[in-house]
Amino acid sequence: MFQRIVQSGIDTLVQHMLEQQTDDGSWRYGFIEYGTTIDAAVIMLLRSLGSEKHQLIASIRDRIISKQQIDGGWRVYTDEPSPNLCATAECYFALLLSGLSPSDTAMIRASEVIKQLGGLSRVDSLLTKFLLAVIGQYPWPKWFPVPLSFMLLPTSSPIHFYQFSGYARVHMAPMLILADRKPNFMPPHISGIQSVIPPTSTEDRLQAGWEGHFDHRMLPIMKQWTKTITNLPGQAQDWALRHAEQFILNRIEPDGTLYSYISSTILMIHALRSIGYAVDHPTITKAVQGLESLLYIDQDNNLATIQNTSSTVWDTSLISYTLQKAGVPSDHPSILQSGHYLIARQHVKSGDWQKQVKNPIPGGWGFSNVNTMNPDIDDTSAVLRAIHGLRHDHVYNHAANRGLQWLLSMQNSDGGWAAFERNNDSRFISWLPLDGVDDAATDPSSADLTGRTLEYLGHTAGLKNHLPYIQRAVKWLYNHQEKNGSWHGRWGICYIYGTWAALTGLAAVGELTNETAILKAKDWLYAVQNDDGGFGESCGSDKNRQYMPLGSSTLSQTAWALDALISISAAPCDKMQRAVRFLLDHLFEKNITSSYPTGAALPGHMYTRYDSYSIIWPLLALANYRNKYLLSNGE
């Protein structure tokens, strides 16, 4: 009876996925920021450009308005305890620029929240400050701790630009130009709207806000250092500006976006304008078109949002692999179509990732539909899982071999894997006096990337823990287990995600399931299971770096926990069966079980909802449960 129920759930999910595939072989689900930073930034950008795209602005504005909470503020995740000042400030000015009056009830309530939270001088997001500064609503800093001439430091220097993570570099380069140029792109007929946020945000207070953003322990040293490298001849300063400009231009994707991120693209447009590019310059026009291409209509509420990027390669590879685990044969037309789509997006050119790699050979995959130069570890292993069943074809076999070699070449010296680049965890960068530098400025090894890479290497590629590079990764995971038995995940929420990745990886490469560390992790998962059989973790875990229960169960987190337990359990237990029943009972529900943002981007500031996750992960967990425990012949 139970087997029939599980199989019925699997069949339903498989059929749903097959029906959602697009003509090019991909699956295109929403990659949606729970908050409103990107939407607000888009409105501010378009109005600063004098754009006549009134319908686009109005449609995005409607979503921003819908996200305002009863207390008048905005939040970046559902259960954030109090209004988020940065999000509320961004939304306030975006709505003003979209045409709302300061006397509108929603605006009055938002203004009160900003004042109650201490005013704009308490804004703690560097991105928020830059977004407001370019439209004249926040003063540029009199002194910025990373000068534009920082771009000229050679890679042989103890500290240099390429020690920032790839994600940080494409945001920092335009930021450095903007901090140097200090533009104000507010259209004349709406200038001065800062006056509607009274005295809590005077010039002196706002300058103090910049100073408060910088780490005071390093300020004296950095000020002297900055003075030294900024007192270069004028020609050198011009070199730095042109170097930053060229760095940006060289990393524009075919769709016009910078590294395929909208957040960096917005900063790029502002930066290029600040050095003389006209609003109708082809580079800016193409960038705006790329931005518009990421418009997405949220099926839950029919509201429009701009995605920060697309998750097409990620979703397609995960779905193809999951369908195969669920029993869809590798020669099924759907799997073949997705294989064609994925193999066409393998990277063939060099990029910034190669700087720390000996004898670099391209072969990875990126996250989005248009990513051609920024491959990442997780997408590469995901695609390699998806095309493994197609390796009888020499084209796929060659692609898979290249992908595997690229993946192995990206292992960090400490034994782990990071998201994008090898050995990008400089302690010198962490000394820069920028608040939050540890969250995004570097790209260190993480439990989720290391665990998922091991899972691919062990389960799909057949590589086990007798190999030295596997042993080093296993050791890294054991050394980074939390005291309570969990692991922290960087790109998902958060300890459930990290623990799932670590356990499935360790089991796949042959670690004994009676190891003390694995038993401790199992006990931790049992302890955080909810009464309804599911699992749910708050985004607050990511911000506070300790496990915080959500109070409700979500489909993706329940599936991660269940899949972790399956990987280390010889037989199912009651707790696992309760998790299975939770998944089966809540499939396709449109509430917090499927809509809670379980993707992490920037702790405390940006979290994402993958529309695919409430389908992919339950199907994978159910398929693995069936394959291991319910089929008489196993897998």
mmCIF file of C-alpha atoms in Angstrom, residues 310-486:
data_model
loop_
_atom_site.group_PDB
_atom_site.id
_atom_site.type_symbol
_atom_site.label_atom_id
_atom_site.label_comp_id
_atom_site.label_asym_id
_atom_site.label_seq_id
_atom_site.Cartn_x
_atom_site.Cartn_y
_atom_site.Cartn_z
ATOM 1 C CA SER A 310 18.009 33.022 -14.910
ATOM 2 C CA SER A 311 18.436 29.561 -13.404
ATOM 3 C CA THR A 312 17.845 27.697 -16.655
ATOM 4 C CA VAL A 313 20.982 25.530 -16.822
ATOM 5 C CA TRP A 314 20.697 24.726 -13.120
ATOM 6 C CA ASP A 315 17.021 23.786 -13.308
ATOM 7 C CA THR A 316 17.396 21.828 -16.534
ATOM 8 C CA SER A 317 20.294 19.723 -15.282
ATOM 9 C CA LEU A 318 18.638 18.999 -11.936
ATOM 10 C CA ILE A 319 15.336 18.056 -13.546
ATOM 11 C CA SER A 320 16.899 15.825 -16.196
ATOM 12 C CA TYR A 321 18.889 13.935 -13.571
ATOM 13 C CA THR A 322 15.935 13.673 -11.203
ATOM 14 C CA LEU A 323 13.666 12.333 -13.942
ATOM 15 C CA GLN A 324 16.221 9.639 -14.692
ATOM 16 C CA LYS A 325 16.437 8.722 -11.002
ATOM 17 C CA ALA A 326 12.651 8.487 -10.996
ATOM 18 C CA GLY A 327 12.735 5.938 -13.805
ATOM 19 C CA VAL A 328 12.619 7.931 -17.046
ATOM 20 C CA PRO A 329 15.103 6.183 -19.381
ATOM 21 C CA SER A 330 18.069 8.114 -20.735
ATOM 22 C CA ASP A 331 16.871 7.566 -24.316
ATOM 23 C CA HIS A 332 13.522 9.221 -23.597
ATOM 24 C CA PRO A 333 12.959 12.209 -25.934
ATOM 25 C CA SER A 334 12.773 14.567 -22.974
ATOM 26 C CA ILE A 335 16.183 13.489 -21.660
ATOM 27 C CA LEU A 336 17.728 13.640 -25.134
ATOM 28 C CA GLN A 337 16.332 17.137 -25.702
ATOM 29 C CA SER A 338 17.654 18.390 -22.398
ATOM 30 C CA GLY A 339 21.016 16.801 -23.167
ATOM 31 C CA HIS A 340 21.253 18.737 -26.441
ATOM 32 C CA TYR A 341 20.418 21.952 -24.605
ATOM 33 C CA LEU A 342 22.982 21.363 -21.858
ATOM 34 C CA ILE A 343 25.884 20.231 -23.999
ATOM 35 C CA ALA A 344 25.532 23.345 -26.155
ATOM 36 C CA ARG A 345 26.201 25.438 -23.061
ATOM 37 C CA GLN A 346 29.451 23.874 -21.959
ATOM 38 C CA HIS A 347 32.064 26.603 -21.645
ATOM 39 C CA VAL A 348 34.772 26.604 -24.281
ATOM 40 C CA LYS A 349 36.690 29.791 -23.514
ATOM 41 C CA SER A 350 38.947 30.824 -20.694
ATOM 42 C CA GLY A 351 37.885 33.161 -17.925
ATOM 43 C CA ASP A 352 38.889 34.630 -14.599
ATOM 44 C CA TRP A 353 38.524 31.181 -13.014
ATOM 45 C CA GLN A 354 41.775 30.045 -14.647
ATOM 46 C CA LYS A 355 44.071 32.395 -12.701
ATOM 47 C CA GLN A 356 44.697 29.880 -9.903
ATOM 48 C CA VAL A 357 44.560 26.724 -12.048
ATOM 49 C CA LYS A 358 47.560 24.934 -13.510
ATOM 50 C CA ASN A 359 47.135 24.082 -17.195
ATOM 51 C CA PRO A 360 43.540 25.361 -17.298
ATOM 52 C CA ILE A 361 41.209 23.746 -19.814
ATOM 53 C CA PRO A 362 37.623 25.058 -20.081
ATOM 54 C CA GLY A 363 34.874 22.519 -19.528
ATOM 55 C CA GLY A 364 32.485 23.748 -16.868
ATOM 56 C CA TRP A 365 28.933 25.045 -17.006
ATOM 57 C CA GLY A 366 27.335 28.215 -15.687
ATOM 58 C CA PHE A 367 24.051 28.893 -13.931
ATOM 59 C CA SER A 368 22.066 30.939 -16.422
ATOM 60 C CA ASN A 369 20.892 30.556 -19.986
ATOM 61 C CA VAL A 370 23.402 33.111 -21.308
ATOM 62 C CA ASN A 371 26.422 32.484 -19.077
ATOM 63 C CA THR A 372 29.486 31.936 -21.271
ATOM 64 C CA MET A 373 32.435 32.944 -19.064
ATOM 65 C CA ASN A 374 31.623 32.277 -15.401
ATOM 66 C CA PRO A 375 31.303 28.505 -14.866
ATOM 67 C CA ASP A 376 30.653 27.190 -11.387
ATOM 68 C CA ILE A 377 31.230 23.981 -9.492
ATOM 69 C CA ASP A 378 27.621 23.161 -8.614
ATOM 70 C CA ASP A 379 26.228 23.599 -12.124
ATOM 71 C CA THR A 380 29.074 21.579 -13.588
ATOM 72 C CA SER A 381 28.486 18.605 -11.306
ATOM 73 C CA ALA A 382 24.723 18.911 -11.878
ATOM 74 C CA VAL A 383 25.107 18.787 -15.664
ATOM 75 C CA LEU A 384 27.569 15.895 -15.415
ATOM 76 C CA ARG A 385 24.958 13.919 -13.473
ATOM 77 C CA ALA A 386 22.327 14.726 -16.080
ATOM 78 C CA ILE A 387 24.365 13.663 -19.128
ATOM 79 C CA HIS A 388 26.008 10.613 -17.550
ATOM 80 C CA GLY A 389 23.435 8.269 -19.072
ATOM 81 C CA LEU A 390 24.214 9.663 -22.536
ATOM 82 C CA ARG A 391 27.944 8.921 -22.452
ATOM 83 C CA HIS A 392 27.620 6.078 -24.963
ATOM 84 C CA ASP A 393 27.568 8.923 -27.498
ATOM 85 C CA HIS A 394 31.169 10.077 -28.022
ATOM 86 C CA VAL A 395 30.098 13.736 -28.042
ATOM 87 C CA TYR A 396 28.647 13.455 -24.551
ATOM 88 C CA ASN A 397 31.522 11.291 -23.387
ATOM 89 C CA HIS A 398 34.047 13.902 -24.492
ATOM 90 C CA ALA A 399 32.045 16.684 -22.847
ATOM 91 C CA ALA A 400 31.738 14.688 -19.634
ATOM 92 C CA ASN A 401 35.475 13.983 -19.526
ATOM 93 C CA ARG A 402 36.261 17.670 -20.005
ATOM 94 C CA GLY A 403 33.754 18.584 -17.324
ATOM 95 C CA LEU A 404 35.194 16.100 -14.847
ATOM 96 C CA GLN A 405 38.743 17.308 -15.434
ATOM 97 C CA TRP A 406 37.645 20.918 -14.978
ATOM 98 C CA LEU A 407 35.857 20.014 -11.753
ATOM 99 C CA LEU A 408 38.903 18.249 -10.320
ATOM 100 C CA SER A 409 41.185 21.115 -11.338
ATOM 101 C CA MET A 410 39.059 23.502 -9.268
ATOM 102 C CA GLN A 411 39.591 21.758 -5.915
ATOM 103 C CA ASN A 412 41.007 24.182 -3.363
ATOM 104 C CA SER A 413 44.321 23.603 -1.639
ATOM 105 C CA ASP A 414 42.443 23.046 1.637
ATOM 106 C CA GLY A 415 40.614 20.069 0.090
ATOM 107 C CA GLY A 416 37.206 21.656 -0.346
ATOM 108 C CA TRP A 417 35.415 23.211 -3.292
ATOM 109 C CA ALA A 418 34.109 26.758 -3.582
ATOM 110 C CA ALA A 419 31.395 28.081 -5.870
ATOM 111 C CA PHE A 420 33.282 29.735 -8.729
ATOM 112 C CA GLU A 421 37.041 29.955 -8.374
ATOM 113 C CA ARG A 422 39.980 28.099 -6.893
ATOM 114 C CA ASN A 423 41.814 29.352 -3.782
ATOM 115 C CA ASN A 424 39.862 32.607 -3.694
ATOM 116 C CA ASP A 425 39.859 33.135 0.060
ATOM 117 C CA SER A 426 42.512 35.751 0.745
ATOM 118 C CA ARG A 427 42.907 36.830 4.355
ATOM 119 C CA PHE A 428 44.179 40.167 3.057
ATOM 120 C CA ILE A 429 40.839 40.952 1.405
ATOM 121 C CA SER A 430 39.108 40.280 4.715
ATOM 122 C CA TRP A 431 41.218 43.088 6.181
ATOM 123 C CA LEU A 432 39.657 45.688 3.887
ATOM 124 C CA PRO A 433 37.518 47.987 6.036
ATOM 125 C CA LEU A 434 34.235 47.093 4.343
ATOM 126 C CA ASP A 435 31.408 45.826 6.509
ATOM 127 C CA GLY A 436 30.214 42.389 5.396
ATOM 128 C CA VAL A 437 33.327 41.652 3.345
ATOM 129 C CA ASP A 438 33.289 38.022 4.500
ATOM 130 C CA ASP A 439 29.829 37.383 3.032
ATOM 131 C CA ALA A 440 30.536 37.929 -0.658
ATOM 132 C CA ALA A 441 33.995 39.392 -1.216
ATOM 133 C CA THR A 442 35.727 36.011 -1.233
ATOM 134 C CA ASP A 443 34.798 32.524 -2.415
ATOM 135 C CA PRO A 444 35.992 29.994 0.189
ATOM 136 C CA SER A 445 35.344 26.264 0.354
ATOM 137 C CA SER A 446 31.866 25.463 1.625
ATOM 138 C CA ALA A 447 30.162 22.342 2.916
ATOM 139 C CA ASP A 448 27.409 22.422 0.298
ATOM 140 C CA LEU A 449 29.777 22.696 -2.671
ATOM 141 C CA THR A 450 32.230 20.169 -1.246
ATOM 142 C CA GLY A 451 29.483 17.711 -0.338
ATOM 143 C CA ARG A 452 27.650 17.937 -3.649
ATOM 144 C CA THR A 453 30.885 17.559 -5.598
ATOM 145 C CA LEU A 454 31.731 14.451 -3.591
ATOM 146 C CA GLU A 455 28.227 13.112 -4.208
ATOM 147 C CA TYR A 456 28.769 13.389 -7.952
ATOM 148 C CA LEU A 457 32.285 11.970 -7.829
ATOM 149 C CA GLY A 458 31.239 9.010 -5.703
ATOM 150 C CA HIS A 459 27.742 8.167 -6.884
ATOM 151 C CA THR A 460 27.964 9.030 -10.588
ATOM 152 C CA ALA A 461 31.659 9.009 -11.511
ATOM 153 C CA GLY A 462 32.402 6.016 -9.252
ATOM 154 C CA LEU A 463 35.379 7.618 -7.481
ATOM 155 C CA LYS A 464 35.776 6.556 -3.851
ATOM 156 C CA ASN A 465 37.601 7.537 -0.684
ATOM 157 C CA HIS A 466 40.811 5.620 -1.389
ATOM 158 C CA LEU A 467 41.814 8.438 -3.743
ATOM 159 C CA PRO A 468 43.947 11.211 -2.185
ATOM 160 C CA TYR A 469 41.873 14.121 -3.510
ATOM 161 C CA ILE A 470 38.696 12.485 -2.192
ATOM 162 C CA GLN A 471 40.360 11.949 1.177
ATOM 163 C CA ARG A 472 41.301 15.634 1.367
ATOM 164 C CA ALA A 473 37.716 16.683 0.669
ATOM 165 C CA VAL A 474 36.360 14.237 3.242
ATOM 166 C CA LYS A 475 38.805 15.587 5.805
ATOM 167 C CA TRP A 476 37.715 19.145 5.011
ATOM 168 C CA LEU A 477 34.089 18.238 5.690
ATOM 169 C CA TYR A 478 34.845 16.531 8.984
ATOM 170 C CA ASN A 479 36.945 19.512 10.064
ATOM 171 C CA HIS A 480 34.103 21.930 9.321
ATOM 172 C CA GLN A 481 31.222 20.142 11.007
ATOM 173 C CA GLU A 482 29.377 22.289 13.556
ATOM 174 C CA LYS A 483 29.443 21.275 17.208
ATOM 175 C CA ASN A 484 25.766 20.266 17.051
ATOM 176 C CA GLY A 485 26.453 17.843 14.186
ATOM 177 C CA SER A 486 25.211 19.971 11.301
#
